[in-house]
PDB file of C-alpha atoms in Angstrom:
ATOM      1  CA  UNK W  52      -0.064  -9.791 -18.839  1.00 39.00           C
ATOM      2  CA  UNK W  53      -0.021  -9.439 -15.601  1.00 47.00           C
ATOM      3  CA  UNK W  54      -1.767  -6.914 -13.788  1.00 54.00           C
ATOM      4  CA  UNK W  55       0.599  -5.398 -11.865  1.00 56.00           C
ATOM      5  CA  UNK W  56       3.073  -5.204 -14.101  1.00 59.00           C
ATOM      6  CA  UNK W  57       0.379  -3.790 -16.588  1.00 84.00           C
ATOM      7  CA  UNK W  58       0.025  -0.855 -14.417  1.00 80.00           C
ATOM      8  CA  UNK W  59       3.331  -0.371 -13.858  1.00 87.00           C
ATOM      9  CA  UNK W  60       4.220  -0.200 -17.395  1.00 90.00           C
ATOM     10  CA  UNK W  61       1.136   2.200 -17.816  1.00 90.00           C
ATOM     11  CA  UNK W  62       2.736   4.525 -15.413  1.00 93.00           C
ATOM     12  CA  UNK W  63       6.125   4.811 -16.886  1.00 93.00           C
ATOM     13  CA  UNK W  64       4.183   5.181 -20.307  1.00 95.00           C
ATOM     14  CA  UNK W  65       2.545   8.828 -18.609  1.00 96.00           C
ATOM     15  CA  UNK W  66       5.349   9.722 -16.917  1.00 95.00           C
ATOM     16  CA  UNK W  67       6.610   9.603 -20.823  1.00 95.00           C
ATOM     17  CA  UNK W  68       3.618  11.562 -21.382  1.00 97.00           C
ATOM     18  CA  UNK W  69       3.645  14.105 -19.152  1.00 97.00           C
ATOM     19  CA  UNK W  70       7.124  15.150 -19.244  1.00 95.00           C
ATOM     20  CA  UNK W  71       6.118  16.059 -22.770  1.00 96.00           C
ATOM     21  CA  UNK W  72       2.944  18.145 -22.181  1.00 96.00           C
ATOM     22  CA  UNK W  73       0.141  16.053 -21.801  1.00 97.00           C
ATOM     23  CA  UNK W  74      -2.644  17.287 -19.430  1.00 98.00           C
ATOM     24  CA  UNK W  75      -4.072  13.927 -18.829  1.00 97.00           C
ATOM     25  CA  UNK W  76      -1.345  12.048 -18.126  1.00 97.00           C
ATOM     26  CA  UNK W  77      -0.278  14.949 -15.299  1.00 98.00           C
ATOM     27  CA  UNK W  78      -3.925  14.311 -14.144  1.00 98.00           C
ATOM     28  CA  UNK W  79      -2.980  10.585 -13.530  1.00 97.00           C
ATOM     29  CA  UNK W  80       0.001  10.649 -11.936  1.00 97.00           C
ATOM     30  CA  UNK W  81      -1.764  12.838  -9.861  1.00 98.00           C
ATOM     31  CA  UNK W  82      -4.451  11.499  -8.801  1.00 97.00           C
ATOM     32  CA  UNK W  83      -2.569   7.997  -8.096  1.00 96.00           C
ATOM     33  CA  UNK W  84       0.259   9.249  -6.371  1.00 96.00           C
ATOM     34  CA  UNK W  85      -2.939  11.000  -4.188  1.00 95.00           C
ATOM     35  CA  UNK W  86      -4.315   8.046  -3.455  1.00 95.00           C
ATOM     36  CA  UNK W  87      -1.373   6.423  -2.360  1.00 93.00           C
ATOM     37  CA  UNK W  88      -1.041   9.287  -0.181  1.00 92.00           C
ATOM     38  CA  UNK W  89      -4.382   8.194   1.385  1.00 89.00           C
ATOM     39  CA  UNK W  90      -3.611   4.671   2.076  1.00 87.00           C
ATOM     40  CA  UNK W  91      -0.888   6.110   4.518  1.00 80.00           C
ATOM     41  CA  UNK W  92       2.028   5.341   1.946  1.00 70.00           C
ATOM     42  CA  UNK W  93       5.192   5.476   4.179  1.00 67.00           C
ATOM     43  CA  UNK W  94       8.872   4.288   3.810  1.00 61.00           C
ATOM     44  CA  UNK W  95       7.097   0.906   4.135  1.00 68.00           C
ATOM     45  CA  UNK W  96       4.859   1.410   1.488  1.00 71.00           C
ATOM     46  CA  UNK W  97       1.129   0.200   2.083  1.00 87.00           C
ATOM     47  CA  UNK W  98       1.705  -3.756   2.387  1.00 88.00           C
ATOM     48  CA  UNK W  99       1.168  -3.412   6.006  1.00 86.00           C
ATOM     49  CA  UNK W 100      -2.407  -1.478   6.032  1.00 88.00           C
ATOM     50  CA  UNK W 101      -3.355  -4.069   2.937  1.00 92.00           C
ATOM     51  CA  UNK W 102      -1.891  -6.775   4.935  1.00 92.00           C
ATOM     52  CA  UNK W 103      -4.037  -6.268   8.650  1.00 92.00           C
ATOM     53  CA  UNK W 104      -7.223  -5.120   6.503  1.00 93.00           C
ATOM     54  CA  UNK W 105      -7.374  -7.869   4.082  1.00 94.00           C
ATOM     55  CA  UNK W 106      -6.853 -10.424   7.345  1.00 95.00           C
ATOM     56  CA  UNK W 107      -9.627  -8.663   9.408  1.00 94.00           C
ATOM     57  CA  UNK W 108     -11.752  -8.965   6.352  1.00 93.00           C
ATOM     58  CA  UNK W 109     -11.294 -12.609   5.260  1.00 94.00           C
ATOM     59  CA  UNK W 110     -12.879 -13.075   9.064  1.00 93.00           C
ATOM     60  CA  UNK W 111     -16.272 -12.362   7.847  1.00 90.00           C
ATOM     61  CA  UNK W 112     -15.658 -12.635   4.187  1.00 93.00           C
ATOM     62  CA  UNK W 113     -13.336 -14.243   2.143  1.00 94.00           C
ATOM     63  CA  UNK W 114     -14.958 -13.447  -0.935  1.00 94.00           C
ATOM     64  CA  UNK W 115     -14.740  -9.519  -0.191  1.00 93.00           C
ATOM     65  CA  UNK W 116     -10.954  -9.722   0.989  1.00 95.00           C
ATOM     66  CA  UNK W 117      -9.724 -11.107  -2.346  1.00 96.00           C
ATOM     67  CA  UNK W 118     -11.207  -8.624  -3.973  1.00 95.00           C
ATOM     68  CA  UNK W 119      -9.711  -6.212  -1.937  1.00 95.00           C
ATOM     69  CA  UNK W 120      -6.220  -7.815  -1.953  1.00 95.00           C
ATOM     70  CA  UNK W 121      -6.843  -7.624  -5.707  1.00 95.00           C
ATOM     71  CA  UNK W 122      -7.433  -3.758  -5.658  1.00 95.00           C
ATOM     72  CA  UNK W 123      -4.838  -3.427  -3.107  1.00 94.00           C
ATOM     73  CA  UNK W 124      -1.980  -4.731  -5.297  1.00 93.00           C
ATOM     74  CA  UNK W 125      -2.979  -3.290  -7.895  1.00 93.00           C
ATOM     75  CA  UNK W 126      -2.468   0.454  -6.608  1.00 94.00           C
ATOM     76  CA  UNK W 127       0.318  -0.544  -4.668  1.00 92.00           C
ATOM     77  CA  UNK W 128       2.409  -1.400  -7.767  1.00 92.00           C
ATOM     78  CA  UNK W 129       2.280   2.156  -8.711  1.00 93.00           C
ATOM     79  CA  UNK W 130       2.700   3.193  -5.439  1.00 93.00           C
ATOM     80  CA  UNK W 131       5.932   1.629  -5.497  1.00 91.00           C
ATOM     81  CA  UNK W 132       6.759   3.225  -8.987  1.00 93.00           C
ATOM     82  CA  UNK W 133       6.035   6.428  -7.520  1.00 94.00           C
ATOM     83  CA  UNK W 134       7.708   6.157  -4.348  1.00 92.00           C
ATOM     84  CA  UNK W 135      10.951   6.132  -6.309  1.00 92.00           C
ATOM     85  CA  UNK W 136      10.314   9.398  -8.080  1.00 94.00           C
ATOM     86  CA  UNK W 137       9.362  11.035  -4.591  1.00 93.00           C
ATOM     87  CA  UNK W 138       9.735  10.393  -1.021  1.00 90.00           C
ATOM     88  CA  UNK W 139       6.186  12.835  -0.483  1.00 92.00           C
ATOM     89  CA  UNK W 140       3.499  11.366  -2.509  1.00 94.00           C
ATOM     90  CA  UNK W 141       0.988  13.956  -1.348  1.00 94.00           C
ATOM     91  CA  UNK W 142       3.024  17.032  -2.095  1.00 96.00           C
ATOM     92  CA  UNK W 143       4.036  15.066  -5.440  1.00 96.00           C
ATOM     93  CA  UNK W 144       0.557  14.493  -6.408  1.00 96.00           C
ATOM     94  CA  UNK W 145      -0.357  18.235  -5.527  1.00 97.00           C
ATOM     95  CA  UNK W 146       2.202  19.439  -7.837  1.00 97.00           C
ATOM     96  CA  UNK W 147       1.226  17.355 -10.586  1.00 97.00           C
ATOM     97  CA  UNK W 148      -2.372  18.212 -10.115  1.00 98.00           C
ATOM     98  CA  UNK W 149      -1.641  21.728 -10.487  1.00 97.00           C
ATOM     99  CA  UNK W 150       0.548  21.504 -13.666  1.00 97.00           C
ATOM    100  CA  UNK W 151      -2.234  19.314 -15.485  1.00 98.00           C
ATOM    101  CA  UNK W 152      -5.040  22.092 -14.491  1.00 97.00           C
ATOM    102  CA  UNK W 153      -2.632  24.536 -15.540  1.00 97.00           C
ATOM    103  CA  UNK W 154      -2.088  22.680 -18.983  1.00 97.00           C
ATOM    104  CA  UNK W 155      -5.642  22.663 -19.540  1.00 96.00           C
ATOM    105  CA  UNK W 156      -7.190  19.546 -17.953  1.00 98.00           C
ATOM    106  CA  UNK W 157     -10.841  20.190 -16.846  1.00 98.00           C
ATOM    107  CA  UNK W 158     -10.963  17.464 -14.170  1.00 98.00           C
ATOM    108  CA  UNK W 159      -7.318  18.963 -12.271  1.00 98.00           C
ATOM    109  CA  UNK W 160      -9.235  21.772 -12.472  1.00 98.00           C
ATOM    110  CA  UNK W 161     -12.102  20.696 -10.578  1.00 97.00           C
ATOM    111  CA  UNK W 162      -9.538  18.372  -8.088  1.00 97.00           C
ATOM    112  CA  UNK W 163      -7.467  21.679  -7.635  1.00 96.00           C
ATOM    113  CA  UNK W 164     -10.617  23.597  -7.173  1.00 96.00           C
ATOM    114  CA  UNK W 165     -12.061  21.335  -4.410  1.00 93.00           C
ATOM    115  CA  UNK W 166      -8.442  22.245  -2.083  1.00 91.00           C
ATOM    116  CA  UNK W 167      -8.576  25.794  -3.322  1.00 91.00           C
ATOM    117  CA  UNK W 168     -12.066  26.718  -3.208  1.00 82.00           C
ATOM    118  CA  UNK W 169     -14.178  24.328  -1.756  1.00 78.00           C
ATOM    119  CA  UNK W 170     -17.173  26.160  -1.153  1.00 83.00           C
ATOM    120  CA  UNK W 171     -16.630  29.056  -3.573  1.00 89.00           C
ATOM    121  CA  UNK W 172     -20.355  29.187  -5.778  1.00 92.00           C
ATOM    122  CA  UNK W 173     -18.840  31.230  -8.999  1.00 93.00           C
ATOM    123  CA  UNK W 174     -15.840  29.097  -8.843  1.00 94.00           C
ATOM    124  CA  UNK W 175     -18.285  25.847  -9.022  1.00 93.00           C
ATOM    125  CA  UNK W 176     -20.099  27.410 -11.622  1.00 94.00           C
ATOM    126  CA  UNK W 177     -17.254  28.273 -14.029  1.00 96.00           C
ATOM    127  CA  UNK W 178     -16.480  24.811 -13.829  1.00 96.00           C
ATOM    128  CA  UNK W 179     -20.067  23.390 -14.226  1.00 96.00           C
ATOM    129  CA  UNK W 180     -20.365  25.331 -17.204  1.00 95.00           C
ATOM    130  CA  UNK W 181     -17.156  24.009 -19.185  1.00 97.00           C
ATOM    131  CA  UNK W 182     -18.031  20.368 -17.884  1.00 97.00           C
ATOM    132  CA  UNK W 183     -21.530  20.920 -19.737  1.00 95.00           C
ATOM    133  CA  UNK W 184     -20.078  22.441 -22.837  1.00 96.00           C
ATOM    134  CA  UNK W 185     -17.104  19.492 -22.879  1.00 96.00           C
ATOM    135  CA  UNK W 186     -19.204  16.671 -22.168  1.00 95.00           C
ATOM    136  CA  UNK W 187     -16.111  15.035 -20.405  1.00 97.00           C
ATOM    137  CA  UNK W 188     -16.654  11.856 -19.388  1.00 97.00           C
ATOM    138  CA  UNK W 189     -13.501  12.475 -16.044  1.00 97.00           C
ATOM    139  CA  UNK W 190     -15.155  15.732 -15.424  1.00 98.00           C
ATOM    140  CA  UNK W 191     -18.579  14.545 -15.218  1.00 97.00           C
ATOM    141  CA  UNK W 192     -17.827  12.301 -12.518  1.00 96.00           C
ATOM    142  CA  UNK W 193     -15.355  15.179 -10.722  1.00 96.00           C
ATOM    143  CA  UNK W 194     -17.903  17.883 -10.821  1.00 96.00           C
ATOM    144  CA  UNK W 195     -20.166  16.197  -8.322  1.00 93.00           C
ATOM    145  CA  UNK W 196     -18.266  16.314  -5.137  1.00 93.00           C
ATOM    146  CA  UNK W 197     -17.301  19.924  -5.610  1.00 93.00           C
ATOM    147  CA  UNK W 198     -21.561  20.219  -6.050  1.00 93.00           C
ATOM    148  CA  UNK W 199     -21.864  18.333  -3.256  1.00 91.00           C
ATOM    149  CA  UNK W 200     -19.766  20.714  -0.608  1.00 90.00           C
ATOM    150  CA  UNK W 201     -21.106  24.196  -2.331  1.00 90.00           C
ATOM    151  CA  UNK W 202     -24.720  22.850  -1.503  1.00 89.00           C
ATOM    152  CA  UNK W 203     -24.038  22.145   1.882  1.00 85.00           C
ATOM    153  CA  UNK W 204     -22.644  25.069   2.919  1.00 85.00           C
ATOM    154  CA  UNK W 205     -26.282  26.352   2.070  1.00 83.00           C
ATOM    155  CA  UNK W 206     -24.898  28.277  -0.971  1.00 82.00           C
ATOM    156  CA  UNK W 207     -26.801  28.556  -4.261  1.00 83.00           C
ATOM    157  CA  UNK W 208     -24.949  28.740  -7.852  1.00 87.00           C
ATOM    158  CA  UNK W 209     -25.270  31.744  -9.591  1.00 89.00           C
ATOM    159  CA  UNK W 210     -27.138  31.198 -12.869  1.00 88.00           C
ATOM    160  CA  UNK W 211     -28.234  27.508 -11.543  1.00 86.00           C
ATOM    161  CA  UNK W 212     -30.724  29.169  -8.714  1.00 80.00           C
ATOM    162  CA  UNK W 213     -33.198  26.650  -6.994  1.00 79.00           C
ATOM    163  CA  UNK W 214     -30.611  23.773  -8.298  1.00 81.00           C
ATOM    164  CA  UNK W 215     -30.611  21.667  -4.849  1.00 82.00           C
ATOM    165  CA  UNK W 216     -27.602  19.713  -5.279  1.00 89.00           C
ATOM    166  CA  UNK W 217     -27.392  16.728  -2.585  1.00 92.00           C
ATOM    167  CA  UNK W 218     -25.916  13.079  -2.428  1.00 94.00           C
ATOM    168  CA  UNK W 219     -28.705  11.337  -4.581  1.00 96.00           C
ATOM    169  CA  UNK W 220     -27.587  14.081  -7.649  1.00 95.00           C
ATOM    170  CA  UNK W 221     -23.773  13.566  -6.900  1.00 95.00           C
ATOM    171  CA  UNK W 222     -24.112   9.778  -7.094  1.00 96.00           C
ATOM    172  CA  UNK W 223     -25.878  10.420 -10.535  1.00 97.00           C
ATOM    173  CA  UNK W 224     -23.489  12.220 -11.675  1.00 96.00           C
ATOM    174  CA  UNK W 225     -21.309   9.325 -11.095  1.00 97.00           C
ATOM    175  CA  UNK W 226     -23.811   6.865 -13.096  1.00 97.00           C
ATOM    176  CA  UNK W 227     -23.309   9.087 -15.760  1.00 97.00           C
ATOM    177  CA  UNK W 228     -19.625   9.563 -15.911  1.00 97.00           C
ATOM    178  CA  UNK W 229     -19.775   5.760 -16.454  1.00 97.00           C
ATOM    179  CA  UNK W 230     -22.409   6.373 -19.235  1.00 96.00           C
ATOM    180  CA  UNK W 231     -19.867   8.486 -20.528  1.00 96.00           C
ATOM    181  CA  UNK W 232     -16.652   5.952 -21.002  1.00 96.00           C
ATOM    182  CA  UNK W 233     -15.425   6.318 -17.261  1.00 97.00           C
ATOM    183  CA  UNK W 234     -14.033   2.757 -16.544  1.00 97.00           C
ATOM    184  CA  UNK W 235     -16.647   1.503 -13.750  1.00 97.00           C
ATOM    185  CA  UNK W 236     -16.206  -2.119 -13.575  1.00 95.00           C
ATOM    186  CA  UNK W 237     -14.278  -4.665 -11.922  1.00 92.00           C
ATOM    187  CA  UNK W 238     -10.541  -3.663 -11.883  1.00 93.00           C
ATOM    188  CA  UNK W 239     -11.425   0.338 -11.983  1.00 95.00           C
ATOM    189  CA  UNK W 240      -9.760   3.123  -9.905  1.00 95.00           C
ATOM    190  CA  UNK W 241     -13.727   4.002  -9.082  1.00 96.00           C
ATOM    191  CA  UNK W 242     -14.549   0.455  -7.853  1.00 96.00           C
ATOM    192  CA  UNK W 243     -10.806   0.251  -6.123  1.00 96.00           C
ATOM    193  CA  UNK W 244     -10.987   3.370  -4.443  1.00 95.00           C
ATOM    194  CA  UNK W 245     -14.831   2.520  -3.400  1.00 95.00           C
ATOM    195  CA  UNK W 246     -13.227  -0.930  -2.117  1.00 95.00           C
ATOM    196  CA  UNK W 247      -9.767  -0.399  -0.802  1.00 95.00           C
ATOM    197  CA  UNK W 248     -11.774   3.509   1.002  1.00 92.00           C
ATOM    198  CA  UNK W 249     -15.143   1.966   2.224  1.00 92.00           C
ATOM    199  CA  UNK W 250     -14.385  -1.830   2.519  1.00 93.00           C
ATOM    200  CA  UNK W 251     -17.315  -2.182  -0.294  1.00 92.00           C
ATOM    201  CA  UNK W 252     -15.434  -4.700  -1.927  1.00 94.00           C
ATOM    202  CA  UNK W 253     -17.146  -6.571  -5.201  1.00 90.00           C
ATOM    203  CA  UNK W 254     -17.074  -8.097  -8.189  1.00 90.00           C
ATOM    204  CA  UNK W 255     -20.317  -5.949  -9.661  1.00 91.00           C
ATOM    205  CA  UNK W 256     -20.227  -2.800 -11.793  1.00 94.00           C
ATOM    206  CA  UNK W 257     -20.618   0.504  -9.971  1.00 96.00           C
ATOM    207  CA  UNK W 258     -23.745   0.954 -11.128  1.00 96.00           C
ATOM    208  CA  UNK W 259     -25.228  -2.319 -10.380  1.00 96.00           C
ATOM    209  CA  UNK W 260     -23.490  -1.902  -7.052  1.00 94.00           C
ATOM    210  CA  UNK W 261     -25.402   1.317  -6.499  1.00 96.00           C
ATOM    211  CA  UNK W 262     -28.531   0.176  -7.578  1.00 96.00           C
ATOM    212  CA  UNK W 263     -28.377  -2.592  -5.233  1.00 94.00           C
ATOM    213  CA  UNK W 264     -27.345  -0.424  -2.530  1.00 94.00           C
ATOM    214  CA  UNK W 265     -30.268   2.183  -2.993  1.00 95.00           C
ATOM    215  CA  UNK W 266     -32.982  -0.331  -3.307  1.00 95.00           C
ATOM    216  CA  UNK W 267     -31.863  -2.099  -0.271  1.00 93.00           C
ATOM    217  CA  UNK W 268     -32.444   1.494   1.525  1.00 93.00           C
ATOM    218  CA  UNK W 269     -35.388   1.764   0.017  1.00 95.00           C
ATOM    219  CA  UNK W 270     -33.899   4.851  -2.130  1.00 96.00           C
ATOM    220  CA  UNK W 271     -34.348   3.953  -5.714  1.00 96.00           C
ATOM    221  CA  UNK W 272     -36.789   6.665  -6.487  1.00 97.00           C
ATOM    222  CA  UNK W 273     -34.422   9.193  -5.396  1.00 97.00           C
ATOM    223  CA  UNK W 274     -31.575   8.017  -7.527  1.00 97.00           C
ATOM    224  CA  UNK W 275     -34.126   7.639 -10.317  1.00 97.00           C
ATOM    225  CA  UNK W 276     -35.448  11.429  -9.817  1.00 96.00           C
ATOM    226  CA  UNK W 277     -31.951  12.281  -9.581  1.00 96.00           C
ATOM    227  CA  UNK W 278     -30.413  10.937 -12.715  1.00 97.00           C
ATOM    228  CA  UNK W 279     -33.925  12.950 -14.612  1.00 96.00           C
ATOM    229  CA  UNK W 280     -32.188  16.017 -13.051  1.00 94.00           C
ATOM    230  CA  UNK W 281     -28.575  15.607 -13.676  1.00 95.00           C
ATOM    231  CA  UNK W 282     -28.954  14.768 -17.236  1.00 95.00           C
ATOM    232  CA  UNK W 283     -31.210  17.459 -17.629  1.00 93.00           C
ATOM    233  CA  UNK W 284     -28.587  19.426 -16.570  1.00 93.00           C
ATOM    234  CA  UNK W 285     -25.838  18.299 -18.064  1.00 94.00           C
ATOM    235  CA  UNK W 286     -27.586  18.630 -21.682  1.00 88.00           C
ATOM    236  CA  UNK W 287     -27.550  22.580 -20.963  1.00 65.00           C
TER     237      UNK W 287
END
């Protein structure tokens, strides 16, 4: 089938979904129409910023901008779903976001969490502490970011003291959401967002892509320590 039209129909199938109660569906109408909302989705839709970026790309690689061309259509065939059920696809995806952490779903939760209380420690930990119980793959890989921002404000989580949380742990996290069922190869939101976001554009996993990128750095003992850590603390 094609892939477009596979997404679309996937779409309409949680809009089904959702309309009848289900969390996780909310959750993904959500977070799409969100990031259509961050590709600058206008009247216009996103052709145009798919259109200039994939040109400027195919300058220096033509490899990377079919990829991204690739990633590109595929989000904007739900962006053009969505842009028919509302002409705001940020304040859409805000209210959907809400209603799915409101129905339960851990990972709204932590997305709602991140605009609500970005830098709140008990907040953080409330939420690190059902993603441990729950095991959820979604969550796992949500969790980090909102880690990630409480740490940097110099903050420390109560009941998690001396837990330095820093990039190296949230990408971990990520490694592990993947461990965990979170779809991380090619044709994934994670590796579309990655590509169509920060231009990394390829046709490897997300964790080969990561591993590559860290041992290029020079890094590969801190994403090794860190992974130790994060599972560590994700078995409780």
């Amino acid at each position: 089938m094609n892939g477009g039209l596979s997404d679309v129909h996937h779409l309409w199938a949680l809009k089904q979904a959702a309309d009848h109660g289900d969390a996780a569906a909310m959750r993904e109408i959500a977070f799409t129409s969100s990031r259509c909302a961050g590709m600058g989705h206008s009247r216009q839709g996103i052709q145009h910023t798919l259109d200039n970026v994939s040109a400027n790309l195919a300058t220096h690689s033509p490899e990377r901008a079919a990829v991204y061309r690739s990633a590109g259509q595929r989000l904007k065939a739900q962006c053009d779903v969505l842009a028919g059920w509302s002409n705001d696809l940020r304040v859409f995806g805000a209210v959907w976001r809400d209603r799915a952490a409101e129905a339960g779903d851990l990972t709204a939760s932590i997305r709602k969490a991140m605009y609500d209380a970005p830098r709140d420690p008990q907040v953080a930990v409330a939420l690190l502490d059902r993603v441990v119980v729950s095991g959820d793959a979604a969550a796992t890989a949500e969790i980090g970011l909102l880690l990630l921002r409480v740490s940097n404000d110099g903050k420390s989580l109560p009941g998690y003291e001396g837990l330095a949380f820093d990039v190296f742990d949230f990408y971990a996290m990520q490694m592990i959401a993947c461990e965990r069922g979170v779809a991380c190869g090619v044709g994934s939101v994670m590796l579309d967002d990655i590509c169509l976001g920060g231009l990394e554009c390829t046709t490897a996993d997300f964790p080969a892509l990561l591993w590559h990128s860290v041992e290029e750095d020079g890094e590969a003992r801190q994403l090794e320590q860190a992974l130790k850590k994060m599972r560590g603390l994700l078995q409780g």
